[in-house]
Amino acid sequence: MAKYSLEFKLKIVQEHLEEKRGINCLVKKYGFNCNTQIRKWIHAYNELGEEGLLRSRKCRNYSV
């Protein structure tokens, strides 16, 4: 289960993009420790739209 729902991520990204709220303001409003996660969501949304905010469910295999 994802720590943050798609709806929550989308709400934050839309507050930033549509309501012109600053990232640091959103960090304080939602109780994040730093702005890194919100910045990643905004970047992912700008690149891929809502799909960018979906949790990746790829099975990752690494060679030894």
XYZ file of C-alpha atoms in Angstrom:
64
model
C 0.000 0.000 0.000
C 1.296 3.434 -0.919
C 2.113 5.873 1.840
C 0.318 8.701 0.022
C -2.769 8.253 -2.136
C -3.022 9.508 -5.689
C -5.737 11.923 -4.565
C -3.488 13.417 -1.876
C -0.553 13.848 -4.270
C -2.805 15.387 -6.901
C -4.306 17.791 -4.363
C -0.860 19.074 -3.391
C 0.373 19.369 -6.983
C -2.779 21.231 -8.026
C -2.480 23.606 -5.077
C 1.005 24.445 -6.269
C 0.222 24.764 -9.973
C -3.288 26.230 -9.962
C -3.366 28.224 -6.752
C 0.288 29.307 -7.032
C 1.133 28.141 -3.513
C 4.820 27.932 -2.754
C 6.393 24.557 -2.106
C 7.616 25.582 1.346
C 4.101 26.732 2.225
C 2.780 23.291 1.244
C 5.529 21.585 3.259
C 4.380 23.425 6.380
C 0.665 23.011 5.643
C 0.883 19.228 5.222
C 3.613 18.546 7.793
C 6.448 17.310 5.583
C 10.000 17.486 6.936
C 11.473 18.777 3.675
C 10.346 19.775 0.202
C 11.983 16.917 -1.733
C 8.910 14.685 -1.989
C 6.630 17.485 -3.157
C 9.208 18.588 -5.729
C 9.359 15.006 -7.071
C 5.564 14.860 -7.379
C 5.449 18.184 -9.219
C 8.192 17.087 -11.605
C 6.506 13.715 -12.223
C 3.162 15.427 -12.855
C 4.717 17.912 -15.286
C 6.422 15.073 -17.179
C 3.669 12.422 -17.240
C 0.468 13.956 -15.892
C -1.522 11.939 -13.350
C 0.272 8.750 -14.419
C 3.466 10.237 -13.040
C 1.916 10.234 -9.574
C 0.921 6.582 -9.673
C 2.976 4.154 -7.657
C 5.339 2.116 -9.781
C 4.503 -1.555 -9.471
C 7.349 -2.853 -11.594
C 9.062 -5.946 -10.388
C 12.679 -4.937 -10.109
C 15.364 -7.543 -10.532
C 19.007 -6.706 -10.073
C 21.895 -8.735 -11.380
C 24.474 -9.934 -8.896
